[in-house]
Coordinates of N, CA and C in Angstrom, one line a residue:
Chain A
G21 N -23.8 38.2 -167.8 CA -23.0 39.3 -167.3 C -23.6 40.2 -166.2
D22 N -23.1 41.1 -165.7 CA -23.5 41.9 -164.7 C -24.5 42.9 -165.3
S23 N -25.6 43.0 -164.3 CA -26.8 43.8 -164.8 C -27.6 44.3 -163.6
V24 N -28.3 45.4 -163.9 CA -29.0 46.0 -162.9 C -30.6 46.1 -163.2
T25 N -31.5 45.8 -162.5 CA -32.9 45.8 -162.8 C -33.6 46.7 -161.6
Q26 N -34.1 47.8 -162.1 CA -34.9 48.6 -161.1 C -36.3 48.9 -161.5
M27 N -37.2 49.3 -160.7 CA -38.7 49.3 -161.1 C -38.9 50.5 -162.0
E28 N -39.9 50.1 -162.7 CA -40.3 51.0 -163.8 C -41.0 52.2 -163.2
G29 N -40.8 53.4 -163.9 CA -41.5 54.5 -163.3 C -42.7 54.8 -164.3
P30 N -43.2 56.0 -164.3 CA -42.9 57.1 -163.3 C -43.6 56.8 -162.1
V31 N -42.9 57.2 -161.0 CA -43.5 56.9 -159.6 C -44.1 58.6 -159.3
T32 N -45.4 58.5 -158.8 CA -45.9 60.1 -158.3 C -46.4 59.9 -157.0
L33 N -45.9 60.6 -156.1 CA -46.2 60.7 -154.7 C -46.5 62.0 -154.2
S34 N -47.1 62.1 -153.1 CA -47.5 63.4 -152.5 C -46.4 63.8 -151.5
E35 N -46.2 65.1 -151.2 CA -45.2 65.5 -150.4 C -45.4 64.8 -149.1
E36 N -44.3 64.4 -148.4 CA -44.1 63.7 -147.0 C -44.6 62.2 -147.0
A37 N -44.9 61.8 -148.3 CA -45.0 60.3 -148.7 C -43.7 59.4 -148.4
F38 N -43.9 58.2 -148.1 CA -42.7 57.4 -148.1 C -42.5 56.7 -149.4
L39 N -41.1 56.7 -149.7 CA -40.7 56.3 -151.0 C -39.9 55.0 -150.9
T40 N -40.1 54.2 -151.9 CA -39.4 53.0 -152.1 C -39.0 52.7 -153.6
I41 N -37.8 52.8 -153.9 CA -37.5 52.3 -155.5 C -36.8 51.2 -155.5
N42 N -37.3 50.0 -155.9 CA -36.6 48.7 -155.8 C -35.4 48.7 -156.9
C43 N -34.5 48.1 -156.5 CA -33.2 47.7 -157.3 C -32.8 46.4 -157.0
T44 N -32.8 45.5 -157.9 CA -31.8 44.2 -157.6 C -30.8 44.1 -158.8
Y45 N -29.8 43.3 -158.5 CA -28.6 43.3 -159.4 C -28.3 41.8 -159.8
T46 N -27.5 41.5 -160.7 CA -26.8 40.2 -161.0 C -25.5 40.5 -161.4
A47 N -24.6 39.7 -160.5 CA -23.3 40.2 -160.7 C -22.2 38.9 -160.1
T48 N -21.1 38.9 -160.7 CA -20.2 37.9 -160.0 C -19.3 38.7 -159.0
G49 N -19.3 37.8 -157.7 CA -18.6 38.4 -156.7 C -19.4 39.5 -155.9
Y50 N -18.9 40.5 -155.3 CA -19.7 41.4 -154.5 C -19.4 42.9 -154.8
P51 N -20.0 43.2 -155.8 CA -19.6 44.6 -156.4 C -20.1 45.8 -155.4
S52 N -19.5 47.0 -155.6 CA -19.9 48.2 -154.9 C -21.2 48.5 -155.6
L53 N -22.3 49.0 -154.8 CA -23.4 49.3 -155.3 C -23.7 50.9 -155.0
F54 N -24.6 51.5 -156.0 CA -24.7 52.9 -156.1 C -26.1 53.5 -156.4
W55 N -26.4 54.7 -155.9 CA -27.7 55.4 -156.4 C -27.3 56.7 -156.7
Y56 N -27.5 57.0 -158.0 CA -27.2 58.2 -158.6 C -28.7 59.0 -158.8
V57 N -28.5 60.2 -158.8 CA -29.8 61.0 -159.0 C -29.5 62.0 -160.3
Q58 N -30.4 62.3 -161.0 CA -30.5 63.3 -162.2 C -31.7 64.3 -162.0
Y59 N -31.3 65.5 -161.7 CA -32.3 66.6 -161.4 C -32.6 67.3 -162.9
P60 N -33.8 67.7 -163.1 CA -34.0 68.1 -164.5 C -33.0 69.0 -165.2
G61 N -32.7 68.5 -166.4 CA -31.7 69.5 -167.2 C -30.0 69.2 -166.6
E62 N -30.0 68.5 -165.7 CA -28.6 68.2 -165.1 C -27.9 66.9 -165.5
G63 N -26.7 66.8 -165.3 CA -26.0 65.4 -165.2 C -26.4 64.7 -164.0
L64 N -25.8 63.4 -164.1 CA -26.2 62.7 -162.8 C -25.1 63.0 -161.7
Q65 N -25.6 62.8 -160.4 CA -24.5 63.0 -159.3 C -24.9 61.8 -158.4
L66 N -23.8 61.4 -157.7 CA -23.9 60.3 -156.7 C -24.7 60.7 -155.5
L67 N -25.7 59.9 -155.2 CA -26.4 60.1 -154.0 C -26.1 59.3 -152.8
L68 N -25.6 58.1 -153.0 CA -25.2 57.2 -152.0 C -24.7 56.0 -152.5
K69 N -23.8 55.2 -151.7 CA -23.2 54.1 -152.0 C -23.0 53.1 -151.0
A70 N -22.8 51.8 -151.2 CA -22.3 50.8 -150.1 C -21.3 49.7 -150.8
T71 N -20.4 49.6 -150.2 CA -19.2 48.7 -150.8 C -19.3 47.3 -150.4
K72 N -19.9 47.0 -149.3 CA -20.1 45.4 -149.0 C -21.4 45.3 -148.3
A73 N -21.7 43.9 -148.2 CA -22.9 43.2 -147.9 C -23.4 43.9 -146.5
D74 N -24.5 44.2 -146.2 CA -25.1 44.7 -145.0 C -24.7 46.1 -144.8
D75 N -23.8 46.8 -145.6 CA -23.6 48.2 -145.6 C -24.9 49.2 -145.8
K76 N -25.2 50.2 -145.2 CA -26.1 51.0 -145.4 C -25.6 52.3 -146.1
G77 N -26.0 52.9 -147.2 CA -25.4 54.2 -147.8 C -26.6 55.1 -147.3
S78 N -26.2 56.3 -146.9 CA -27.4 57.3 -146.6 C -26.8 58.7 -147.0
N79 N -27.9 59.6 -147.4 CA -27.5 61.0 -147.9 C -28.8 61.7 -148.1
K80 N -28.9 62.9 -147.6 CA -30.2 63.7 -147.9 C -31.4 63.1 -147.3
G81 N -31.4 62.1 -146.4 CA -32.5 61.6 -145.9 C -32.8 60.3 -146.8
F82 N -32.1 60.1 -147.7 CA -32.4 58.6 -148.5 C -31.4 57.6 -147.8
E83 N -31.8 56.4 -148.0 CA -31.0 55.4 -147.4 C -31.2 54.1 -148.6
A84 N -30.1 53.2 -148.4 CA -30.3 52.0 -149.2 C -29.3 51.0 -148.5
T85 N -29.8 49.7 -148.4 CA -28.9 48.8 -147.6 C -28.6 47.6 -148.6
Y86 N -27.3 47.2 -148.6 CA -26.8 46.3 -149.6 C -27.2 44.7 -149.1
R87 N -28.2 44.1 -149.6 CA -28.7 43.0 -149.1 C -28.1 41.8 -150.1
K88 N -27.0 41.0 -149.5 CA -26.4 39.9 -150.4 C -27.4 38.9 -150.5
E89 N -28.3 38.6 -149.7 CA -28.9 37.3 -149.8 C -30.0 37.5 -150.9
T90 N -30.5 38.7 -151.1 CA -31.7 39.0 -151.9 C -31.2 39.8 -153.2
T91 N -29.7 40.0 -153.3 CA -29.1 40.8 -154.1 C -29.9 42.0 -154.5
S92 N -30.1 42.9 -153.6 CA -30.9 44.0 -153.7 C -30.4 45.3 -153.0
F93 N -30.8 46.5 -153.6 CA -30.2 47.7 -152.9 C -31.4 48.6 -153.2
H94 N -32.4 48.5 -152.3 CA -33.5 49.3 -152.6 C -33.5 50.7 -152.0
L95 N -33.8 51.9 -152.8 CA -33.7 53.1 -152.0 C -35.0 53.6 -151.3
E96 N -34.9 54.1 -150.3 CA -35.9 54.6 -149.3 C -35.8 56.0 -148.7
K97 N -36.9 56.6 -148.7 CA -36.8 57.9 -147.9 C -38.3 58.1 -147.3
G98 N -38.1 58.4 -146.0 CA -39.3 58.5 -145.2 C -40.3 59.5 -145.6
S99 N -39.9 60.6 -145.9 CA -40.8 61.8 -146.2 C -40.3 62.5 -147.3
V100 N -40.7 62.4 -148.7 CA -40.3 63.0 -149.8 C -40.7 64.5 -150.0
Q101 N -40.0 65.3 -150.5 CA -40.3 66.7 -150.7 C -40.4 66.9 -152.2
V102 N -41.0 68.0 -152.6 CA -41.0 68.3 -154.0 C -39.8 68.4 -154.8
S103 N -38.6 68.9 -153.8 CA -37.3 69.1 -154.5 C -36.7 67.7 -154.8
D104 N -37.2 66.6 -154.3 CA -36.8 65.3 -154.7 C -37.1 64.8 -156.1
S105 N -38.0 65.5 -156.7 CA -38.5 65.0 -158.0 C -37.2 65.1 -158.9
A106 N -37.0 63.9 -159.4 CA -35.9 63.7 -160.3 C -35.9 62.1 -160.8
V107 N -34.8 61.8 -161.5 CA -34.7 60.5 -162.2 C -33.6 60.0 -161.3
Y108 N -33.9 58.6 -160.7 CA -32.9 57.9 -159.8 C -32.5 56.7 -160.5
F109 N -31.1 56.4 -160.4 CA -30.4 55.4 -161.3 C -29.7 54.5 -160.2
C110 N -30.0 53.2 -160.2 CA -29.3 52.3 -159.3 C -27.9 51.8 -160.4
A111 N -26.8 51.6 -159.6 CA -25.8 51.0 -160.4 C -24.9 50.2 -159.7
L112 N -24.0 49.3 -160.3 CA -23.2 48.5 -159.7 C -21.6 48.8 -160.5
G113 N -20.7 48.4 -159.6 CA -19.4 48.4 -160.2 C -19.2 47.3 -160.9
G114 N -19.0 47.2 -162.3 CA -18.7 46.2 -163.0 C -17.3 45.4 -163.0
S115 N -17.1 44.3 -163.6 CA -16.0 43.6 -163.2 C -14.7 44.0 -164.0
Q116 N -15.1 45.1 -165.1 CA -14.3 45.7 -166.0 C -13.5 46.9 -165.4
G117 N -14.1 47.4 -163.9 CA -14.0 48.7 -163.6 C -14.8 49.8 -164.1
N118 N -15.7 49.3 -164.7 CA -16.7 50.5 -165.2 C -17.9 50.4 -164.3
L119 N -19.1 51.2 -164.6 CA -20.1 51.4 -163.9 C -21.5 50.9 -164.7
I120 N -22.2 50.3 -164.2 CA -23.3 49.6 -165.1 C -24.6 50.2 -164.2
F121 N -25.4 50.9 -165.1 CA -26.5 51.5 -164.8 C -27.9 50.7 -165.0
G122 N -28.9 51.0 -164.1 CA -30.2 50.5 -164.4 C -30.9 51.4 -165.4
K123 N -32.2 51.3 -165.7 CA -32.8 52.2 -166.7 C -33.4 53.5 -166.0
G124 N -33.3 53.7 -164.8 CA -33.7 54.8 -164.2 C -35.2 54.9 -163.8
T125 N -35.5 55.5 -162.7 CA -36.9 55.6 -162.3 C -37.2 57.0 -162.0
K126 N -38.3 57.7 -162.8 CA -38.6 59.1 -162.7 C -39.6 59.3 -161.5
L127 N -39.3 60.0 -160.5 CA -40.0 60.3 -159.4 C -40.5 61.8 -159.5
S128 N -41.9 62.0 -159.2 CA -42.6 63.3 -159.4 C -43.2 63.4 -157.9
V129 N -42.9 64.4 -157.1 CA -43.6 64.6 -156.0 C -44.6 65.8 -156.2
K130 N -45.7 65.6 -155.8 CA -46.6 66.8 -155.9 C -46.9 67.5 -154.6
P131 N -47.0 68.7 -154.5 CA -47.1 69.4 -153.2 C -48.8 69.4 -152.7
Chain B
E29 N -12.9 75.1 -159.5 CA -13.9 74.4 -159.2 C -13.7 73.1 -160.0
A30 N -13.9 71.9 -159.1 CA -14.0 70.7 -159.9 C -15.0 70.4 -160.8
Q31 N -14.9 70.1 -162.0 CA -16.0 70.0 -163.0 C -15.4 69.2 -164.2
V32 N -16.5 68.7 -164.8 CA -16.2 68.0 -166.2 C -17.2 68.8 -167.1
T33 N -16.3 69.4 -168.1 CA -17.0 70.2 -169.1 C -17.2 69.5 -170.6
Q34 N -18.3 69.8 -170.9 CA -18.9 69.2 -172.3 C -19.1 70.2 -173.2
N35 N -18.7 70.2 -174.6 CA -19.1 71.1 -175.4 C -19.4 70.3 -176.8
P36 N -20.4 70.8 -177.7 CA -21.4 71.8 -177.2 C -22.4 71.3 -176.3
R37 N -23.4 72.0 -175.7 CA -24.6 71.5 -175.0 C -25.7 71.1 -176.0
Y38 N -25.8 71.9 -177.1 CA -26.8 71.4 -178.2 C -26.1 71.4 -179.5
L39 N -26.4 70.2 -180.2 CA -25.9 70.3 -181.7 C -26.9 69.6 -182.5
I40 N -27.2 70.3 -183.6 CA -28.1 69.8 -184.5 C -27.1 69.6 -185.9
T41 N -27.2 68.2 -186.4 CA -26.3 68.2 -187.7 C -27.0 67.3 -188.6
V42 N -26.5 66.9 -189.8 CA -27.0 66.2 -190.8 C -26.2 64.8 -190.7
T43 N -27.1 63.8 -191.5 CA -26.5 62.6 -191.6 C -25.1 62.6 -192.4
G44 N -24.1 61.9 -191.9 CA -22.8 61.7 -192.7 C -21.8 62.9 -192.3
K45 N -22.1 63.8 -191.6 CA -21.3 65.0 -191.4 C -20.5 64.7 -190.0
K46 N -19.3 64.6 -190.1 CA -18.4 64.1 -189.0 C -18.4 65.4 -187.9
L47 N -18.7 64.8 -186.6 CA -18.6 65.7 -185.6 C -17.8 65.3 -184.3
T48 N -17.4 66.2 -183.6 CA -16.9 65.7 -182.5 C -17.4 66.5 -181.1
V49 N -17.7 65.7 -180.0 CA -18.1 66.3 -178.7 C -16.9 66.2 -177.9
T50 N -16.5 67.4 -177.2 CA -15.6 67.5 -176.3 C -15.7 67.3 -175.0
C51 N -14.9 66.6 -174.2 CA -14.9 66.4 -172.7 C -13.6 66.8 -172.1
S52 N -13.7 67.6 -171.2 CA -12.7 67.8 -170.2 C -12.7 67.8 -168.9
Q53 N -11.7 67.4 -168.1 CA -11.8 67.4 -166.6 C -10.8 68.1 -165.9
N54 N -11.0 68.6 -164.8 CA -9.8 69.4 -164.1 C -9.6 68.8 -162.9
M55 N -9.5 67.6 -162.6 CA -9.6 66.8 -161.3 C -8.4 65.9 -161.3
N56 N -7.7 65.8 -162.4 CA -6.7 64.8 -162.8 C -7.1 63.3 -162.5
H57 N -8.3 63.2 -163.1 CA -8.9 61.8 -162.9 C -8.4 60.8 -163.9
E58 N -8.1 59.6 -163.6 CA -7.7 58.7 -164.5 C -8.7 58.1 -165.3
Y59 N -9.9 57.8 -164.8 CA -11.0 57.2 -165.4 C -12.0 58.1 -166.1
M60 N -12.3 58.0 -167.4 CA -13.2 58.9 -168.0 C -14.3 57.9 -169.0
S61 N -15.5 58.5 -169.2 CA -16.3 57.3 -169.9 C -17.3 58.3 -170.4
W62 N -17.9 57.7 -171.7 CA -19.1 58.5 -172.5 C -20.3 57.4 -172.3
Y63 N -21.5 58.2 -172.0 CA -22.7 57.5 -171.9 C -23.7 58.2 -172.9
R64 N -24.7 57.5 -173.5 CA -25.8 58.0 -174.0 C -27.0 57.7 -173.3
Q65 N -28.0 58.6 -173.1 CA -29.2 58.3 -172.5 C -30.4 58.5 -173.5
D66 N -31.2 57.4 -173.4 CA -32.4 57.6 -174.4 C -33.7 57.1 -173.5
P67 N -34.8 57.7 -173.9 CA -36.1 57.4 -173.2 C -36.2 55.9 -173.0
G68 N -36.6 55.3 -171.9 CA -37.0 53.8 -172.0 C -35.7 53.0 -171.8
L69 N -34.5 53.5 -172.3 CA -33.3 52.7 -172.2 C -32.2 53.1 -171.1
G70 N -32.5 54.2 -170.6 CA -31.6 54.6 -169.3 C -30.4 55.1 -170.0
L71 N -29.2 54.8 -169.1 CA -27.8 55.1 -169.6 C -27.1 53.9 -170.1
R72 N -26.6 54.1 -171.1 CA -25.8 53.1 -171.6 C -24.5 53.6 -172.1
Q73 N -23.5 52.8 -171.7 CA -22.0 53.1 -171.9 C -21.6 53.0 -173.1
I74 N -20.8 54.0 -173.7 CA -20.3 53.9 -175.1 C -18.9 53.5 -175.0
Y75 N -18.1 54.1 -174.6 CA -16.8 53.9 -174.4 C -16.2 54.3 -173.0
Y76 N -15.0 53.6 -172.5 CA -14.4 54.2 -171.2 C -13.1 54.1 -171.5
S77 N -12.3 54.8 -170.5 CA -10.8 54.9 -170.5 C -10.4 54.9 -169.0
M78 N -9.5 53.9 -168.9 CA -8.9 53.8 -167.4 C -7.7 54.6 -167.1
N79 N -7.3 55.1 -168.4 CA -5.8 56.1 -168.4 C -5.6 56.5 -169.6
V80 N -4.6 57.2 -169.9 CA -4.1 57.8 -170.9 C -3.7 56.6 -172.1
E81 N -4.2 56.8 -173.3 CA -3.9 55.9 -174.3 C -4.7 54.6 -174.1
V82 N -5.4 54.2 -173.1 CA -6.1 53.2 -172.8 C -7.6 53.2 -172.8
T83 N -8.0 52.6 -174.0 CA -9.7 52.8 -174.1 C -10.4 51.6 -174.3
D84 N -11.6 51.3 -173.9 CA -12.3 50.1 -174.0 C -13.8 50.2 -174.2
K85 N -14.4 49.2 -175.2 CA -15.7 49.5 -175.6 C -16.6 49.2 -174.5
G86 N -17.6 50.0 -174.5 CA -18.8 49.8 -173.5 C -19.9 48.9 -174.2
D87 N -21.2 49.3 -173.8 CA -22.2 48.5 -174.3 C -22.7 48.8 -175.7
V88 N -22.6 49.9 -176.1 CA -22.9 50.3 -177.4 C -22.0 51.1 -178.3
P89 N -20.7 50.6 -178.7 CA -19.6 51.5 -179.2 C -19.9 51.6 -180.7
E90 N -20.6 50.9 -181.4 CA -20.8 51.0 -182.9 C -21.2 52.4 -183.4
G91 N -20.3 53.0 -184.5 CA -20.5 54.3 -184.9 C -19.7 55.4 -184.1
Y92 N -19.1 55.0 -183.0 CA -18.5 56.1 -182.2 C -16.9 55.6 -182.1
K93 N -16.1 56.8 -182.0 CA -14.7 56.7 -181.7 C -14.5 57.4 -180.5
V94 N -13.2 57.1 -179.8 CA -12.8 58.0 -178.8 C -11.3 58.0 -178.9
S95 N -10.7 58.9 -178.3 CA -9.4 59.0 -177.9 C -8.9 59.6 -176.7
R96 N -7.8 59.0 -176.1 CA -7.2 59.6 -174.7 C -5.9 59.8 -175.0
K97 N -5.5 61.0 -175.6 CA -4.1 61.3 -175.8 C -3.6 62.2 -174.5
E98 N -4.4 62.7 -173.8 CA -4.0 63.5 -172.6 C -5.0 63.1 -171.5
K99 N -4.5 63.2 -170.2 CA -5.4 62.8 -169.1 C -6.7 63.6 -169.0
R100 N -6.8 64.9 -169.4 CA -7.8 65.6 -169.1 C -8.8 65.5 -170.0
N101 N -8.5 65.2 -171.3 CA -9.4 65.3 -172.4 C -10.0 63.8 -173.0
F102 N -11.1 63.8 -173.3 CA -11.7 62.4 -173.7 C -12.7 62.8 -174.9
P103 N -12.5 63.1 -176.0 CA -13.4 63.6 -177.1 C -14.2 62.2 -177.7
L104 N -15.3 62.5 -178.0 CA -16.3 61.6 -178.6 C -16.5 62.0 -180.1
I105 N -16.2 61.1 -180.9 CA -16.1 61.3 -182.4 C -17.2 60.5 -183.1
L106 N -18.0 61.2 -183.9 CA -19.0 60.4 -184.6 C -18.4 60.7 -186.2
E107 N -18.0 59.7 -187.0 CA -17.4 59.9 -188.1 C -18.4 60.0 -189.2
S108 N -19.5 59.4 -189.1 CA -20.6 59.5 -190.0 C -22.0 59.3 -189.3
P109 N -22.4 60.3 -188.7 CA -23.6 60.3 -187.8 C -24.8 59.7 -188.5
S110 N -25.6 59.1 -187.8 CA -26.8 58.7 -188.4 C -28.1 59.0 -187.4
P111 N -29.1 58.9 -188.0 CA -30.3 59.5 -187.0 C -30.6 58.7 -185.7
N112 N -30.1 57.3 -185.9 CA -30.2 56.7 -184.7 C -29.3 56.9 -183.3
Q113 N -28.3 57.9 -183.9 CA -27.6 58.5 -182.8 C -28.0 59.8 -182.2
T114 N -29.0 60.2 -182.5 CA -29.9 61.3 -181.9 C -30.1 60.6 -180.4
S115 N -29.6 61.6 -179.5 CA -29.6 61.1 -178.1 C -29.0 62.2 -177.2
L116 N -29.1 62.1 -175.9 CA -28.4 62.9 -175.1 C -27.1 62.2 -174.4
Y117 N -26.0 63.0 -174.7 CA -24.7 62.2 -174.2 C -24.0 62.8 -173.0
F118 N -23.5 62.1 -172.3 CA -22.9 62.6 -171.0 C -21.5 62.1 -170.8
C119 N -20.6 62.8 -170.5 CA -19.3 62.5 -170.2 C -19.0 62.4 -168.6
A120 N -18.1 61.6 -168.1 CA -18.1 61.4 -166.8 C -16.6 60.9 -166.4
S121 N -16.1 61.4 -165.3 CA -14.9 60.9 -164.9 C -14.7 60.5 -163.3
S122 N -13.8 59.7 -162.9 CA -13.6 59.5 -161.6 C -12.0 59.2 -161.4
G123 N -11.7 59.0 -160.0 CA -10.4 58.9 -159.6 C -9.7 57.8 -160.4
R124 N -10.1 56.5 -160.2 CA -9.4 55.4 -160.8 C -10.2 54.4 -161.5
S125 N -11.6 54.3 -161.1 CA -12.5 53.3 -162.0 C -13.8 53.8 -161.8
G126 N -14.7 53.2 -162.5 CA -16.2 53.7 -162.1 C -16.7 53.1 -160.9
W127 N -15.9 52.5 -160.2 CA -16.2 52.0 -158.9 C -16.2 53.3 -157.8
E128 N -15.5 54.4 -158.3 CA -15.6 55.4 -157.4 C -16.6 56.6 -157.7
K129 N -16.6 57.5 -157.1 CA -17.8 58.6 -157.3 C -17.5 59.2 -158.7
L130 N -18.4 59.0 -159.7 CA -18.3 59.6 -161.0 C -18.9 61.0 -160.9
F131 N -18.1 61.9 -161.7 CA -18.7 63.3 -161.7 C -19.0 63.3 -163.3
F132 N -20.2 64.0 -163.4 CA -20.7 64.0 -164.9 C -20.7 65.3 -165.3
G133 N -20.6 65.6 -166.8 CA -20.9 66.8 -167.3 C -22.3 67.0 -167.4
S134 N -22.7 68.2 -168.0 CA -24.0 68.7 -168.1 C -24.8 68.1 -169.2
G135 N -24.0 67.5 -170.1 CA -24.8 66.8 -171.2 C -24.5 67.4 -172.6
T136 N -24.8 66.7 -173.6 CA -24.9 67.4 -174.9 C -25.9 66.7 -175.7
Q137 N -27.0 67.5 -176.0 CA -28.1 67.0 -176.8 C -27.9 67.1 -178.3
L138 N -27.7 65.8 -179.0 CA -27.7 65.8 -180.4 C -28.7 65.4 -181.1
S139 N -28.9 66.1 -182.0 CA -30.0 65.7 -183.2 C -29.4 65.5 -184.5
V140 N -29.5 64.3 -185.0 CA -28.9 63.9 -186.4 C -30.1 63.9 -187.4
L141 N -30.3 64.8 -188.3 CA -31.5 64.9 -189.2 C -31.1 64.1 -190.5

């Protein structure tokens, strides 16, 4: 069935470092792909999405490109800030119309 | 303000005592869903609903019930809670399906003793 695998955390970076969080998926067809972010004590919120191959989603300096050939949707940011500390979830639109999440990657950014 | 409201925010109960966690959205969304979040396991879907009177099981439905009698409300019912249901629960909604932007509630931290 459909599934999402993302890199295990936690990830600890210094401010202004480059961030990559890997995400790969298994699905039939070409689902929409998403990154959600969960700040401490809050619910998840949509960070970015891509709906077809080679699409690039971007928001708040974060980017991810839908790569059909490698079934990947890696999240990147060129220069992280302390305020980016959160848990990041990769997700795909399942065949039943639902959303399937990865296990989440916790990011801590130190000043 | 567009929002998903869950209540209560925190709940401590004992094994076997029936409880309901309420969820309400004010965006006229058709799709609603319940998730539980556990350390090391991420977010797992319990039940979802594509519209009024339509509900489907997610990945971990055992021990839970839901109903969707009105579009705005999607309560989660634990008929006989057990300690393995101690978790952080989230309700979410979106326009027509989970493929659209999901709006999440603030969460309900449940402890079953």
